Coordinates of C-alpha atoms in Angstrom, one line a residue:
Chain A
X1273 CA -56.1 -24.5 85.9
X1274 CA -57.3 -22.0 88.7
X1275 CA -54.9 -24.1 91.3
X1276 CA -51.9 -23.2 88.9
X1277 CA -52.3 -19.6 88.7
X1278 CA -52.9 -19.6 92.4
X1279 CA -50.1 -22.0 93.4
X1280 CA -47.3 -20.1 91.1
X1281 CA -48.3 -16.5 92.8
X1282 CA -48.5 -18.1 96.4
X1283 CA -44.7 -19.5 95.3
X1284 CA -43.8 -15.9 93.3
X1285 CA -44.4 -14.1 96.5
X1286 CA -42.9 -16.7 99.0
X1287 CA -39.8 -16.0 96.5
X1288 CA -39.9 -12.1 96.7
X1289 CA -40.6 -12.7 100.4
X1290 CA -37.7 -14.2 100.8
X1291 CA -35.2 -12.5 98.2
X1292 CA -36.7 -8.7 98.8
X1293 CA -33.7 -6.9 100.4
X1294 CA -35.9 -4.5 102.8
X1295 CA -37.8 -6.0 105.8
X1296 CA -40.7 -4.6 105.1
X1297 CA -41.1 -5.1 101.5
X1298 CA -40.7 -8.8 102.4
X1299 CA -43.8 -8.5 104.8
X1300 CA -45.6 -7.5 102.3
X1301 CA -44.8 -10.4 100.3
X1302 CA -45.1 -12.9 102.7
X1303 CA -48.5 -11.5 103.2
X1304 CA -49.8 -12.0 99.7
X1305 CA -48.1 -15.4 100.1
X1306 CA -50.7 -16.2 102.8
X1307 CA -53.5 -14.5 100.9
X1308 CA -52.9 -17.1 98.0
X1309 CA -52.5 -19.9 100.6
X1310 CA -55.5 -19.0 102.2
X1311 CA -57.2 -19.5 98.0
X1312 CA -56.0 -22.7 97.7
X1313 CA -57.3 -24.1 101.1
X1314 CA -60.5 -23.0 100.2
X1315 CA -60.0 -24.9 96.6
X1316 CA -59.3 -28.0 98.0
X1317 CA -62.6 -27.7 100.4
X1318 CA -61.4 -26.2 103.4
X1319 CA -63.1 -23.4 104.3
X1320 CA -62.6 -22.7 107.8
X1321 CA -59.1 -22.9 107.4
X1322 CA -59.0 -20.8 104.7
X1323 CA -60.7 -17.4 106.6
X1324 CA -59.0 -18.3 109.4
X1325 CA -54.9 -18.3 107.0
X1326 CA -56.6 -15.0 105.1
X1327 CA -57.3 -13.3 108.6
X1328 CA -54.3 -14.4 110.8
X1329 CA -51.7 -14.9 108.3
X1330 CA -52.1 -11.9 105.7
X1331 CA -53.8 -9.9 109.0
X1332 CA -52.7 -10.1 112.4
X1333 CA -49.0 -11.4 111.3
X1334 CA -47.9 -8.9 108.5
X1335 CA -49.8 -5.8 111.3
X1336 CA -47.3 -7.3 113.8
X1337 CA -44.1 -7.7 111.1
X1338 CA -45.1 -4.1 110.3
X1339 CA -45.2 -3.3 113.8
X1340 CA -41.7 -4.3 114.7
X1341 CA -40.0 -3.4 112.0
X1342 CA -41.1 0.2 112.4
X1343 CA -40.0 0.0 115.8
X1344 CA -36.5 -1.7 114.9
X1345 CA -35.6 -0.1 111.6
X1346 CA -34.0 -1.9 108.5
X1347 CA -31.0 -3.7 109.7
X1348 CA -28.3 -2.8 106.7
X1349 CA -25.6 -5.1 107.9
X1350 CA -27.2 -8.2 107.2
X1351 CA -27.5 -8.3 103.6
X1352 CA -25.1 -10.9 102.9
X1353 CA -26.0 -14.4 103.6
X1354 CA -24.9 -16.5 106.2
X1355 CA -23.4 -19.4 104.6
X1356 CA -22.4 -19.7 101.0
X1357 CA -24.6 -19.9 98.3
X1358 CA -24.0 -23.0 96.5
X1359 CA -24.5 -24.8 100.0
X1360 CA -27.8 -22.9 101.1
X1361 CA -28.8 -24.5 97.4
X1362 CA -27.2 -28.1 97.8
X1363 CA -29.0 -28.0 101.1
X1364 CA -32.2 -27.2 99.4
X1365 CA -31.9 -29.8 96.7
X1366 CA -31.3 -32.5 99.3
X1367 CA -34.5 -32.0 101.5
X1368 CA -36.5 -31.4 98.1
X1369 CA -35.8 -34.7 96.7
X1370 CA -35.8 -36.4 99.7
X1371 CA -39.3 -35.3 99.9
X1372 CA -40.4 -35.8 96.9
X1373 CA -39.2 -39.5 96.9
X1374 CA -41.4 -39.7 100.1
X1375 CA -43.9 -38.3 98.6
X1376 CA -44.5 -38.5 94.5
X1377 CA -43.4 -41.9 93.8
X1378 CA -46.5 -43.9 95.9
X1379 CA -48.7 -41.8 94.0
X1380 CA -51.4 -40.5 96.3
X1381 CA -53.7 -43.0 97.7
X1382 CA -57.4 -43.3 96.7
X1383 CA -60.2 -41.8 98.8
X1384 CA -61.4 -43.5 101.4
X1385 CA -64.6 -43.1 102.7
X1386 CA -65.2 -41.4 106.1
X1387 CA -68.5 -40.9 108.3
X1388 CA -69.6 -37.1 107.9
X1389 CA -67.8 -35.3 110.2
X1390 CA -68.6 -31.2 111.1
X1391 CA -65.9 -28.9 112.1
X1392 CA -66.7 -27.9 115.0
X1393 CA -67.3 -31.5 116.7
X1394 CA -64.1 -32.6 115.4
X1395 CA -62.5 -29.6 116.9
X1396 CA -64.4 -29.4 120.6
X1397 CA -64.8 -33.0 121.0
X1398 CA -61.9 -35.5 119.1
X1399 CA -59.4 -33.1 119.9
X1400 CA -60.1 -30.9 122.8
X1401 CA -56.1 -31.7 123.8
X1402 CA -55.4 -29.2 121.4
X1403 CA -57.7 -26.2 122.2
X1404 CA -55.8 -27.0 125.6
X1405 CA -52.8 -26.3 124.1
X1406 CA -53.8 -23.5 121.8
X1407 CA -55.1 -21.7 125.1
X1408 CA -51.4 -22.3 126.7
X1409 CA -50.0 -21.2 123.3
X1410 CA -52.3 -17.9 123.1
X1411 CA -50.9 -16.7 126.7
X1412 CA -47.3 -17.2 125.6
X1413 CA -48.4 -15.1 122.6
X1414 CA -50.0 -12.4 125.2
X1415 CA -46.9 -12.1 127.2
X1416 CA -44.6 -12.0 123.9
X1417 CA -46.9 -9.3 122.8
X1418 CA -45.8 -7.6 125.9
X1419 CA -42.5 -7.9 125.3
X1420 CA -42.5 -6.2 121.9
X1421 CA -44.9 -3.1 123.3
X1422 CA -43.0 -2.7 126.4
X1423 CA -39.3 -2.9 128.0
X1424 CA -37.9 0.5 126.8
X1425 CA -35.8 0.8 129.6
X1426 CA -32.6 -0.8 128.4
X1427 CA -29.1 -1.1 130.1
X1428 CA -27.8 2.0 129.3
X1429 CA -29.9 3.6 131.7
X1430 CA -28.1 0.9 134.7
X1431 CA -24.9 2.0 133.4
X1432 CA -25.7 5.5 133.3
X1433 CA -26.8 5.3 136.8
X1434 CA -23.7 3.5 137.9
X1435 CA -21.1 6.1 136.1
X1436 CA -23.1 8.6 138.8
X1437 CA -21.9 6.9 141.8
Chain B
X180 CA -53.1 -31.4 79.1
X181 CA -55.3 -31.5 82.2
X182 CA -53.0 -31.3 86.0
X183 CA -54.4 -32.9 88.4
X184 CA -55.0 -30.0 91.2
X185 CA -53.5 -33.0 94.3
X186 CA -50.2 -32.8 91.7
X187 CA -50.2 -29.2 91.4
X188 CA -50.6 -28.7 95.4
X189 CA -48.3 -31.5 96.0
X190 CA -45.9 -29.4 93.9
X191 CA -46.6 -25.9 95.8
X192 CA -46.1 -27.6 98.9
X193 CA -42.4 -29.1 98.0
X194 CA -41.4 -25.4 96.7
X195 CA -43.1 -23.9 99.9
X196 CA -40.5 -26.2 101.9
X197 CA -37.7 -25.8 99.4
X198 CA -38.0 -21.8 99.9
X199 CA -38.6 -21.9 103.6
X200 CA -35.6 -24.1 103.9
X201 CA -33.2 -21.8 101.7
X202 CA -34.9 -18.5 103.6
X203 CA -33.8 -19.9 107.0
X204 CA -30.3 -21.3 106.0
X205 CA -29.2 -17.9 104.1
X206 CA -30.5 -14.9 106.2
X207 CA -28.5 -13.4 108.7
X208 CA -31.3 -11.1 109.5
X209 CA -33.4 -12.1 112.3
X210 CA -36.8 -10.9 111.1
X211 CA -36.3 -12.5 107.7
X212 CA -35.6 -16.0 109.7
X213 CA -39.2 -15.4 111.2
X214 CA -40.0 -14.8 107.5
X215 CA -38.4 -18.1 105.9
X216 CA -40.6 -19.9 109.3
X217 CA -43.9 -18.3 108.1
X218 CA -43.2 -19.8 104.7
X219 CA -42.1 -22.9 105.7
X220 CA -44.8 -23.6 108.0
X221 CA -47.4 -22.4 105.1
X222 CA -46.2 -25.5 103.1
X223 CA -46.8 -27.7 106.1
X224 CA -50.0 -26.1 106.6
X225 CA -51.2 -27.4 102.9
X226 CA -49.5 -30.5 103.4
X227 CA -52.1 -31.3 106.3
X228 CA -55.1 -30.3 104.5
X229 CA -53.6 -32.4 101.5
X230 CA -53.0 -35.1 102.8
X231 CA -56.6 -35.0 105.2
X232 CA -58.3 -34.5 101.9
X233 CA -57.0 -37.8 100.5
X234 CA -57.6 -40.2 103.6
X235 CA -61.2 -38.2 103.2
X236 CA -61.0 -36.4 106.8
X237 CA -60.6 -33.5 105.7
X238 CA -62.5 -31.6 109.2
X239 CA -59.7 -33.5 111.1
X240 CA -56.6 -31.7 109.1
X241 CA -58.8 -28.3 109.6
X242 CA -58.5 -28.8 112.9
X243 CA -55.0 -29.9 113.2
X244 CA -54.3 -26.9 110.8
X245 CA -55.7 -24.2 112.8
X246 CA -53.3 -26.0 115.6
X247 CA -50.4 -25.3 113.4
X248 CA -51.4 -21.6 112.5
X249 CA -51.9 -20.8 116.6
X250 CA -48.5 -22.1 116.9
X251 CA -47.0 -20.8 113.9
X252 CA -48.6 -17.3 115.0
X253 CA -47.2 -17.4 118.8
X254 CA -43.9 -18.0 117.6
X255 CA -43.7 -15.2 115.3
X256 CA -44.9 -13.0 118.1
X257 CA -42.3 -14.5 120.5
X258 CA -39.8 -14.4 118.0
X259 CA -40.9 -10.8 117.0
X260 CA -40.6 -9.8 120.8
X261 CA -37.3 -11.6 120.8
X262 CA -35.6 -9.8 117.8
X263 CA -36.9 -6.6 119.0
X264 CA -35.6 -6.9 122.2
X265 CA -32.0 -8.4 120.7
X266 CA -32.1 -4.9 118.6
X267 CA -32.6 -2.6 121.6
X268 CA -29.8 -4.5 123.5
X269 CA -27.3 -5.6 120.7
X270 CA -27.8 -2.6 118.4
X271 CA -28.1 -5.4 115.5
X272 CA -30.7 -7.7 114.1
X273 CA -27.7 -9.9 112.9
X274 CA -27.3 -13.4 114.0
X275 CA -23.9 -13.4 114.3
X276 CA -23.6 -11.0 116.5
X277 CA -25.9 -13.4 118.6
X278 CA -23.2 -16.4 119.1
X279 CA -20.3 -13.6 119.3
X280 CA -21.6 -12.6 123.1
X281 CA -20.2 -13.7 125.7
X282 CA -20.7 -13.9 129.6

């Protein structure tokens, strides 16, 4: 019972996320969509995970959503959707059931019974490619975090500086 | 009437995907694509841990999870960055006005 409460709010706020006409009431959402998320991991015995959604998906992500969209402003123009409507839905419908015929009609498979495993060994050891790539992914991160904080000198300024000459 | 919780999850993860899908192929508004990807990627997110918690490796889709969230947090920083930066220069957040530039 406690999966369907949390389930429909994680989906009620993905919805307002997505539907809410200003930017940053839609952050907002997104982040209590990630706060619900970050419940259900740890119902279905994930722990880790779980802190981990709760403190960079409803923490550092909405801080930086917030961030830039006090820095660029609500954008009033784009209000109307990009393609029509009934598409967008048919769209929607298509990868839904195509989904769920992937998924529902096996039924889910039985348990099957694996060594104990801990976290952390699974992490540093089976799949230290990844921390590899995590590391690569983290710099990108740092230098688009740049990006956003710096670069205020935009071409105006060139063409200022050319109408002089 | 008892759910199973696997069937209710399974169910959260197809409307997580459903949402995400109809976020990204309706917005015009940069930031609110970056949006729709959060969502989306939440619904893969508990798709891994769902589907590791029925093979019974569940430490194995942590770990692949926590993958998917680095990644899933780098690109809305880069795409962030990038909108931002497309603002300052464009005067717009508006895709469109994206594929309209030329040169």
């Amino acid at each position: 019972m406690l999966e369907v409460v949390v389930a429909g709010g994680m989906i009620f706020c993905a919805v307002l996320a997505i539907r809410s006409s200003h930017l940053l009431q839609s952050a907002i959402w997104l982040a209590g969509s990630s706060a619900f998320t970050a419940i259900l991991l740890y119902l279905m015995g994930a722990p880790q995970i779980a802190v981990i959604e709760l403190s960079v998906g409803a923490g550092l992500v909405t801080v930086l959503f917030v961030f830039a969209i006090n820095i660029t402003g609500e954008d009033a123009s784009t209000v109307l959707p990009s393609i029509p409507r009934p598409v967008a839905w048919a769209a929607v419908v298509l990868a839904i059931a195509a989904f769920a015929w992937m998924v529902l009609p096996g039924q889910q498979p039985a348990l099957t019974e694996a060594g104990p495993a801990v976290f952390t060994s699974v992490l540093w050891k089976d799949r230290a490619v990844d921390m590899v790539l995590q590391v690569a992914l983290i710099f990108a991160g740092v230098l688009g975090i740049l990006t956003l904080l710096g670069g205020h000198e935009d071409t105006g300024e060139v063409a200022g500086g050319a109408h002089d000459h | 009437m008892i759910i199973e919780p696997r069937l209710v999850i399974t169910m959260a993860v197809i409307c997580l995907v459903g949402i995400g899908i109809y976020g990204l192929l309706i917005t015009r508004n940069l930031i609110k694509v970056i949006v729709a990807l959060q969502i989306l990627v939440k619904g893969a997110i508990l798709a891994l841990v769902l589907a590791a918690e029925l093979q019974g490796q569940i430490q194995l889709g942590q770990s692949m999870a926590l993958t998917l969230i680095v990644a899933d947090t780098i690109v809305a920083v880069v795409g962030l960055a990038l909108g931002l930066q497309v603002r300052r220069r464009v005067g717009s957040l508006d895709l469109r006005d994206l594929s309209k530039l030329k040169g």
